[in-house]
PDB file of N, CA and C in Angstrom:
ATOM      1  N   UNK A 254      -3.345  -8.661   6.357  1.00 91.00           N
ATOM      2  CA  UNK A 254      -2.739  -7.725   5.975  1.00 91.00           C
ATOM      3  C   UNK A 254      -2.313  -6.647   7.408  1.00 91.00           C
ATOM      4  N   UNK A 255      -3.792  -6.590   8.220  1.00 92.00           N
ATOM      5  CA  UNK A 255      -2.914  -5.937   9.496  1.00 92.00           C
ATOM      6  C   UNK A 255      -2.072  -6.367   9.951  1.00 92.00           C
ATOM      7  N   UNK A 256      -1.911  -7.397  10.164  1.00 95.00           N
ATOM      8  CA  UNK A 256      -0.853  -8.045  11.003  1.00 95.00           C
ATOM      9  C   UNK A 256       0.705  -7.814  10.120  1.00 95.00           C
ATOM     10  N   UNK A 257       0.664  -7.761   9.055  1.00 93.00           N
ATOM     11  CA  UNK A 257       1.870  -7.621   8.318  1.00 93.00           C
ATOM     12  C   UNK A 257       2.404  -5.898   7.887  1.00 93.00           C
ATOM     13  N   UNK A 258       1.300  -5.176   8.180  1.00 92.00           N
ATOM     14  CA  UNK A 258       1.385  -3.683   8.620  1.00 92.00           C
ATOM     15  C   UNK A 258       1.529  -3.629   9.699  1.00 92.00           C
ATOM     16  N   UNK A 259       1.242  -4.100  11.114  1.00 93.00           N
ATOM     17  CA  UNK A 259       1.678  -3.733  12.366  1.00 93.00           C
ATOM     18  C   UNK A 259       3.067  -4.391  12.688  1.00 93.00           C
ATOM     19  N   UNK A 260       3.278  -5.596  12.329  1.00 94.00           N
ATOM     20  CA  UNK A 260       4.785  -6.120  12.339  1.00 94.00           C
ATOM     21  C   UNK A 260       5.624  -5.087  11.799  1.00 94.00           C
ATOM     22  N   UNK A 261       5.445  -4.766  10.568  1.00 91.00           N
ATOM     23  CA  UNK A 261       6.612  -3.671   9.984  1.00 91.00           C
ATOM     24  C   UNK A 261       6.672  -2.401  10.691  1.00 91.00           C
ATOM     25  N   UNK A 262       5.145  -1.746  10.889  1.00 91.00           N
ATOM     26  CA  UNK A 262       5.305  -0.496  11.628  1.00 91.00           C
ATOM     27  C   UNK A 262       6.301  -0.829  13.388  1.00 91.00           C
ATOM     28  N   UNK A 263       6.272  -1.770  13.640  1.00 92.00           N
ATOM     29  CA  UNK A 263       6.422  -2.052  15.269  1.00 92.00           C
ATOM     30  C   UNK A 263       8.046  -2.354  14.771  1.00 92.00           C
ATOM     31  N   UNK A 264       8.499  -2.927  13.860  1.00 95.00           N
ATOM     32  CA  UNK A 264       9.776  -3.462  13.707  1.00 95.00           C
ATOM     33  C   UNK A 264      10.677  -1.918  12.827  1.00 95.00           C
ATOM     34  N   UNK A 265       9.816  -0.521  13.005  1.00 92.00           N
ATOM     35  CA  UNK A 265      10.844   0.511  12.699  1.00 92.00           C
ATOM     36  C   UNK A 265      10.144   1.069  11.303  1.00 92.00           C
ATOM     37  N   UNK A 266       9.477   0.236  10.288  1.00 92.00           N
ATOM     38  CA  UNK A 266       9.480   0.673   9.117  1.00 92.00           C
ATOM     39  C   UNK A 266       8.472   1.706   9.230  1.00 92.00           C
ATOM     40  N   UNK A 267       8.854   2.586   8.182  1.00 87.00           N
ATOM     41  CA  UNK A 267       7.654   3.771   8.004  1.00 87.00           C
ATOM     42  C   UNK A 267       7.141   3.516   7.058  1.00 87.00           C
ATOM     43  N   UNK A 268       5.680   4.029   7.371  1.00 85.00           N
ATOM     44  CA  UNK A 268       4.467   3.922   6.156  1.00 85.00           C
ATOM     45  C   UNK A 268       5.338   4.145   4.766  1.00 85.00           C
ATOM     46  N   UNK A 269       5.839   5.235   4.541  1.00 86.00           N
ATOM     47  CA  UNK A 269       6.384   5.602   3.078  1.00 86.00           C
ATOM     48  C   UNK A 269       6.914   4.357   2.048  1.00 86.00           C
ATOM     49  N   UNK A 270       7.936   3.782   3.310  1.00 90.00           N
ATOM     50  CA  UNK A 270       8.918   2.560   3.160  1.00 90.00           C
ATOM     51  C   UNK A 270       7.842   1.514   2.807  1.00 90.00           C
ATOM     52  N   UNK A 271       6.615   1.292   3.472  1.00 91.00           N
ATOM     53  CA  UNK A 271       5.713   0.045   3.283  1.00 91.00           C
ATOM     54  C   UNK A 271       5.224   0.298   1.533  1.00 91.00           C
ATOM     55  N   UNK A 272       5.070   1.525   1.564  1.00 89.00           N
ATOM     56  CA  UNK A 272       3.991   1.912   0.028  1.00 89.00           C
ATOM     57  C   UNK A 272       4.803   1.527  -0.927  1.00 89.00           C
ATOM     58  N   UNK A 273       6.659   2.101  -0.698  1.00 90.00           N
ATOM     59  CA  UNK A 273       7.395   1.793  -1.760  1.00 90.00           C
ATOM     60  C   UNK A 273       7.424   0.151  -1.787  1.00 90.00           C
ATOM     61  N   UNK A 274       7.638  -0.580  -0.940  1.00 91.00           N
ATOM     62  CA  UNK A 274       8.020  -1.734  -1.082  1.00 91.00           C
ATOM     63  C   UNK A 274       6.588  -2.515  -2.001  1.00 91.00           C
ATOM     64  N   UNK A 275       5.567  -1.941  -1.641  1.00 89.00           N
ATOM     65  CA  UNK A 275       4.766  -2.821  -2.125  1.00 89.00           C
ATOM     66  C   UNK A 275       4.208  -2.311  -3.472  1.00 89.00           C
ATOM     67  N   UNK A 276       4.782  -1.232  -4.125  1.00 91.00           N
ATOM     68  CA  UNK A 276       4.886  -0.586  -5.402  1.00 91.00           C
ATOM     69  C   UNK A 276       5.589  -1.510  -6.152  1.00 91.00           C
ATOM     70  N   UNK A 277       6.471  -1.935  -5.807  1.00 92.00           N
ATOM     71  CA  UNK A 277       7.999  -2.702  -6.622  1.00 92.00           C
ATOM     72  C   UNK A 277       7.398  -3.765  -6.591  1.00 92.00           C
ATOM     73  N   UNK A 278       6.545  -4.723  -5.469  1.00 91.00           N
ATOM     74  CA  UNK A 278       6.338  -5.949  -5.552  1.00 91.00           C
ATOM     75  C   UNK A 278       4.747  -6.082  -6.389  1.00 91.00           C
ATOM     76  N   UNK A 279       4.079  -5.337  -5.750  1.00 89.00           N
ATOM     77  CA  UNK A 279       2.850  -5.143  -6.628  1.00 89.00           C
ATOM     78  C   UNK A 279       2.998  -5.080  -8.277  1.00 89.00           C
ATOM     79  N   UNK A 280       4.100  -4.580  -8.599  1.00 89.00           N
ATOM     80  CA  UNK A 280       4.173  -4.268 -10.375  1.00 89.00           C
ATOM     81  C   UNK A 280       4.582  -5.655 -10.823  1.00 89.00           C
ATOM     82  N   UNK A 281       4.731  -6.551  -9.968  1.00 93.00           N
ATOM     83  CA  UNK A 281       5.601  -7.793 -10.647  1.00 93.00           C
ATOM     84  C   UNK A 281       4.213  -8.980 -10.486  1.00 93.00           C
ATOM     85  N   UNK A 282       2.941  -8.341  -9.946  1.00 94.00           N
ATOM     86  CA  UNK A 282       1.835  -9.228  -9.824  1.00 94.00           C
ATOM     87  C   UNK A 282       0.852  -8.829 -10.329  1.00 94.00           C
ATOM     88  N   UNK A 283       0.670  -7.544 -10.599  1.00 95.00           N
ATOM     89  CA  UNK A 283      -0.477  -6.823 -11.259  1.00 95.00           C
ATOM     90  C   UNK A 283      -0.754  -6.740 -12.934  1.00 95.00           C
ATOM     91  N   UNK A 284      -1.825  -6.715 -13.332  1.00 95.00           N
ATOM     92  CA  UNK A 284      -1.993  -6.612 -14.687  1.00 95.00           C
ATOM     93  C   UNK A 284      -1.926  -5.013 -15.236  1.00 95.00           C
ATOM     94  N   UNK A 285      -0.851  -5.052 -16.664  1.00 95.00           N
ATOM     95  CA  UNK A 285      -0.525  -3.768 -16.737  1.00 95.00           C
ATOM     96  C   UNK A 285      -1.520  -2.524 -16.883  1.00 95.00           C
ATOM     97  N   UNK A 286      -2.697  -3.515 -16.949  1.00 96.00           N
ATOM     98  CA  UNK A 286      -3.856  -1.958 -17.419  1.00 96.00           C
ATOM     99  C   UNK A 286      -4.224  -1.497 -16.067  1.00 96.00           C
ATOM    100  N   UNK A 287      -3.760  -2.060 -14.687  1.00 96.00           N
ATOM    101  CA  UNK A 287      -4.233  -1.652 -13.383  1.00 96.00           C
ATOM    102  C   UNK A 287      -3.163  -1.144 -12.498  1.00 96.00           C
ATOM    103  N   UNK A 288      -2.203  -0.505 -13.523  1.00 95.00           N
ATOM    104  CA  UNK A 288      -0.852   0.283 -13.020  1.00 95.00           C
ATOM    105  C   UNK A 288      -1.447   1.442 -12.618  1.00 95.00           C
ATOM    106  N   UNK A 289      -2.527   2.213 -13.598  1.00 95.00           N
ATOM    107  CA  UNK A 289      -2.836   3.376 -13.371  1.00 95.00           C
ATOM    108  C   UNK A 289      -3.388   3.856 -12.202  1.00 95.00           C
ATOM    109  N   UNK A 290      -4.318   3.031 -11.494  1.00 95.00           N
ATOM    110  CA  UNK A 290      -5.178   2.488 -10.542  1.00 95.00           C
ATOM    111  C   UNK A 290      -4.609   2.396  -9.317  1.00 95.00           C
ATOM    112  N   UNK A 291      -3.721   1.995  -9.374  1.00 95.00           N
ATOM    113  CA  UNK A 291      -2.480   1.580  -8.031  1.00 95.00           C
ATOM    114  C   UNK A 291      -1.692   2.715  -7.841  1.00 95.00           C
ATOM    115  N   UNK A 292      -1.264   3.509  -8.935  1.00 95.00           N
ATOM    116  CA  UNK A 292      -0.488   4.905  -8.921  1.00 95.00           C
ATOM    117  C   UNK A 292      -1.517   5.772  -8.191  1.00 95.00           C
ATOM    118  N   UNK A 293      -3.043   5.965  -8.483  1.00 96.00           N
ATOM    119  CA  UNK A 293      -3.729   7.235  -7.917  1.00 96.00           C
ATOM    120  C   UNK A 293      -3.895   6.478  -6.773  1.00 96.00           C
ATOM    121  N   UNK A 294      -4.193   4.888  -6.354  1.00 96.00           N
ATOM    122  CA  UNK A 294      -4.833   4.799  -4.678  1.00 96.00           C
ATOM    123  C   UNK A 294      -3.491   4.929  -4.194  1.00 96.00           C
ATOM    124  N   UNK A 295      -2.066   4.654  -4.529  1.00 95.00           N
ATOM    125  CA  UNK A 295      -0.690   4.982  -3.869  1.00 95.00           C
ATOM    126  C   UNK A 295      -0.554   6.244  -3.313  1.00 95.00           C
ATOM    127  N   UNK A 296      -0.876   7.209  -4.399  1.00 95.00           N
ATOM    128  CA  UNK A 296      -0.381   8.646  -4.215  1.00 95.00           C
ATOM    129  C   UNK A 296      -1.283   9.263  -3.370  1.00 95.00           C
ATOM    130  N   UNK A 297      -2.965   8.577  -3.696  1.00 96.00           N
ATOM    131  CA  UNK A 297      -3.753   9.033  -2.725  1.00 96.00           C
ATOM    132  C   UNK A 297      -3.160   9.131  -0.959  1.00 96.00           C
ATOM    133  N   UNK A 298      -3.255   7.807  -0.837  1.00 95.00           N
ATOM    134  CA  UNK A 298      -3.034   7.648   0.568  1.00 95.00           C
ATOM    135  C   UNK A 298      -1.678   7.783   1.095  1.00 95.00           C
ATOM    136  N   UNK A 299      -0.495   7.970   0.233  1.00 93.00           N
ATOM    137  CA  UNK A 299       0.849   8.851   0.628  1.00 93.00           C
ATOM    138  C   UNK A 299       0.270  10.681   1.245  1.00 93.00           C
ATOM    139  N   UNK A 300      -0.491  10.991   0.470  1.00 94.00           N
ATOM    140  CA  UNK A 300      -1.023  12.406   0.715  1.00 94.00           C
ATOM    141  C   UNK A 300      -1.519  12.038   1.798  1.00 94.00           C
ATOM    142  N   UNK A 301      -2.441  11.290   2.380  1.00 94.00           N
ATOM    143  CA  UNK A 301      -3.351  11.149   3.596  1.00 94.00           C
ATOM    144  C   UNK A 301      -2.283  11.183   4.759  1.00 94.00           C
ATOM    145  N   UNK A 302      -1.234  10.610   4.475  1.00 91.00           N
ATOM    146  CA  UNK A 302      -0.196   9.932   5.719  1.00 91.00           C
ATOM    147  C   UNK A 302       0.141  11.344   6.176  1.00 91.00           C
ATOM    148  N   UNK A 303       0.438  12.442   5.859  1.00 91.00           N
ATOM    149  CA  UNK A 303       0.659  13.424   6.195  1.00 91.00           C
ATOM    150  C   UNK A 303      -0.197  14.183   7.601  1.00 91.00           C
ATOM    151  N   UNK A 304      -1.507  13.932   7.384  1.00 95.00           N
ATOM    152  CA  UNK A 304      -2.282  14.478   8.363  1.00 95.00           C
ATOM    153  C   UNK A 304      -3.085  13.375   9.388  1.00 95.00           C
ATOM    154  N   UNK A 305      -3.181  11.739   8.886  1.00 95.00           N
ATOM    155  CA  UNK A 305      -3.887  11.089   9.847  1.00 95.00           C
ATOM    156  C   UNK A 305      -3.586  10.663  11.232  1.00 95.00           C
ATOM    157  N   UNK A 306      -4.431  10.600  11.970  1.00 95.00           N
ATOM    158  CA  UNK A 306      -4.251   9.953  13.263  1.00 95.00           C
ATOM    159  C   UNK A 306      -2.927   8.417  13.305  1.00 95.00           C
ATOM    160  N   UNK A 307      -3.423   7.674  12.827  1.00 94.00           N
ATOM    161  CA  UNK A 307      -3.407   6.401  12.791  1.00 94.00           C
ATOM    162  C   UNK A 307      -2.568   5.807  11.387  1.00 94.00           C
ATOM    163  N   UNK A 308      -1.092   5.807  11.580  1.00 92.00           N
ATOM    164  CA  UNK A 308      -0.650   5.297   9.965  1.00 92.00           C
ATOM    165  C   UNK A 308      -0.945   3.851   9.555  1.00 92.00           C
ATOM    166  N   UNK A 309      -1.104   3.605  10.888  1.00 93.00           N
ATOM    167  CA  UNK A 309      -1.690   2.037  10.560  1.00 93.00           C
ATOM    168  C   UNK A 309      -2.882   1.503   9.676  1.00 93.00           C
ATOM    169  N   UNK A 310      -3.730   2.343  10.438  1.00 95.00           N
ATOM    170  CA  UNK A 310      -5.415   2.254   9.772  1.00 95.00           C
ATOM    171  C   UNK A 310      -5.302   2.919   8.198  1.00 95.00           C
ATOM    172  N   UNK A 311      -4.274   4.099   8.191  1.00 95.00           N
ATOM    173  CA  UNK A 311      -4.426   4.318   6.835  1.00 95.00           C
ATOM    174  C   UNK A 311      -3.503   3.175   6.013  1.00 95.00           C
ATOM    175  N   UNK A 312      -2.108   2.702   6.381  1.00 95.00           N
ATOM    176  CA  UNK A 312      -1.766   1.753   5.268  1.00 95.00           C
ATOM    177  C   UNK A 312      -2.872   0.700   5.133  1.00 95.00           C
ATOM    178  N   UNK A 313      -3.181  -0.155   6.044  1.00 95.00           N
ATOM    179  CA  UNK A 313      -3.893  -1.063   6.108  1.00 95.00           C
ATOM    180  C   UNK A 313      -5.219  -0.769   4.796  1.00 95.00           C
ATOM    181  N   UNK A 314      -5.904   0.848   5.011  1.00 96.00           N
ATOM    182  CA  UNK A 314      -6.773   0.807   4.069  1.00 96.00           C
ATOM    183  C   UNK A 314      -6.371   1.067   2.730  1.00 96.00           C
ATOM    184  N   UNK A 315      -4.985   1.491   2.595  1.00 96.00           N
ATOM    185  CA  UNK A 315      -4.264   1.580   1.351  1.00 96.00           C
ATOM    186  C   UNK A 315      -4.232   0.200   0.851  1.00 96.00           C
ATOM    187  N   UNK A 316      -3.878  -0.775   1.478  1.00 94.00           N
ATOM    188  CA  UNK A 316      -3.575  -2.349   0.928  1.00 94.00           C
ATOM    189  C   UNK A 316      -5.165  -2.807   0.401  1.00 94.00           C
ATOM    190  N   UNK A 317      -6.076  -2.702   1.594  1.00 95.00           N
ATOM    191  CA  UNK A 317      -7.451  -3.296   1.151  1.00 95.00           C
ATOM    192  C   UNK A 317      -7.573  -2.305  -0.245  1.00 95.00           C
ATOM    193  N   UNK A 318      -7.835  -1.184  -0.358  1.00 96.00           N
ATOM    194  CA  UNK A 318      -8.322  -0.454  -1.811  1.00 96.00           C
ATOM    195  C   UNK A 318      -7.468  -1.279  -2.724  1.00 96.00           C
ATOM    196  N   UNK A 319      -6.343  -1.200  -2.867  1.00 95.00           N
ATOM    197  CA  UNK A 319      -5.377  -2.286  -3.882  1.00 95.00           C
ATOM    198  C   UNK A 319      -5.938  -3.406  -3.921  1.00 95.00           C
ATOM    199  N   UNK A 320      -6.225  -4.284  -3.538  1.00 94.00           N
ATOM    200  CA  UNK A 320      -6.645  -5.741  -3.119  1.00 94.00           C
ATOM    201  C   UNK A 320      -7.922  -5.607  -3.957  1.00 94.00           C
ATOM    202  N   UNK A 321      -8.573  -4.808  -3.677  1.00 95.00           N
ATOM    203  CA  UNK A 321     -10.201  -4.505  -4.226  1.00 95.00           C
ATOM    204  C   UNK A 321     -10.233  -3.807  -5.619  1.00 95.00           C
ATOM    205  N   UNK A 322      -9.272  -3.073  -5.983  1.00 95.00           N
ATOM    206  CA  UNK A 322      -9.776  -2.490  -7.338  1.00 95.00           C
ATOM    207  C   UNK A 322      -8.192  -2.443  -8.209  1.00 95.00           C
ATOM    208  N   UNK A 323      -7.423  -3.603  -8.044  1.00 95.00           N
ATOM    209  CA  UNK A 323      -6.383  -3.545  -9.004  1.00 95.00           C
ATOM    210  C   UNK A 323      -6.682  -5.253  -9.549  1.00 95.00           C
ATOM    211  N   UNK A 324      -6.529  -5.180 -10.911  1.00 95.00           N
ATOM    212  CA  UNK A 324      -6.503  -7.060 -11.002  1.00 95.00           C
ATOM    213  C   UNK A 324      -5.025  -7.391 -11.451  1.00 95.00           C
ATOM    214  N   UNK A 325      -5.282  -8.574 -10.611  1.00 92.00           N
ATOM    215  CA  UNK A 325      -3.790  -9.474 -10.210  1.00 92.00           C
ATOM    216  C   UNK A 325      -3.355 -10.667 -11.336  1.00 92.00           C
ATOM    217  N   UNK A 326      -2.502 -10.702 -11.592  1.00 92.00           N
ATOM    218  CA  UNK A 326      -2.384 -11.582 -12.346  1.00 92.00           C
ATOM    219  C   UNK A 326      -2.533 -13.168 -11.912  1.00 92.00           C
TER     220      UNK A 326
END
């Protein structure tokens, strides 16, 4: 996950774009009952993105939290 995030950031993809892509793709692969938790998690990390020192760490943390808290199909 870290490598994927780092590669995207190095190519000029902004963290909000990564979260948007993740939202679109995750919706295809998560159980409907997990959508509310995913929304809350992603919104929290988007809010944090405005003040964190390292966008890569914040984005990876979001991915990890989603992997742990969402039920996947």
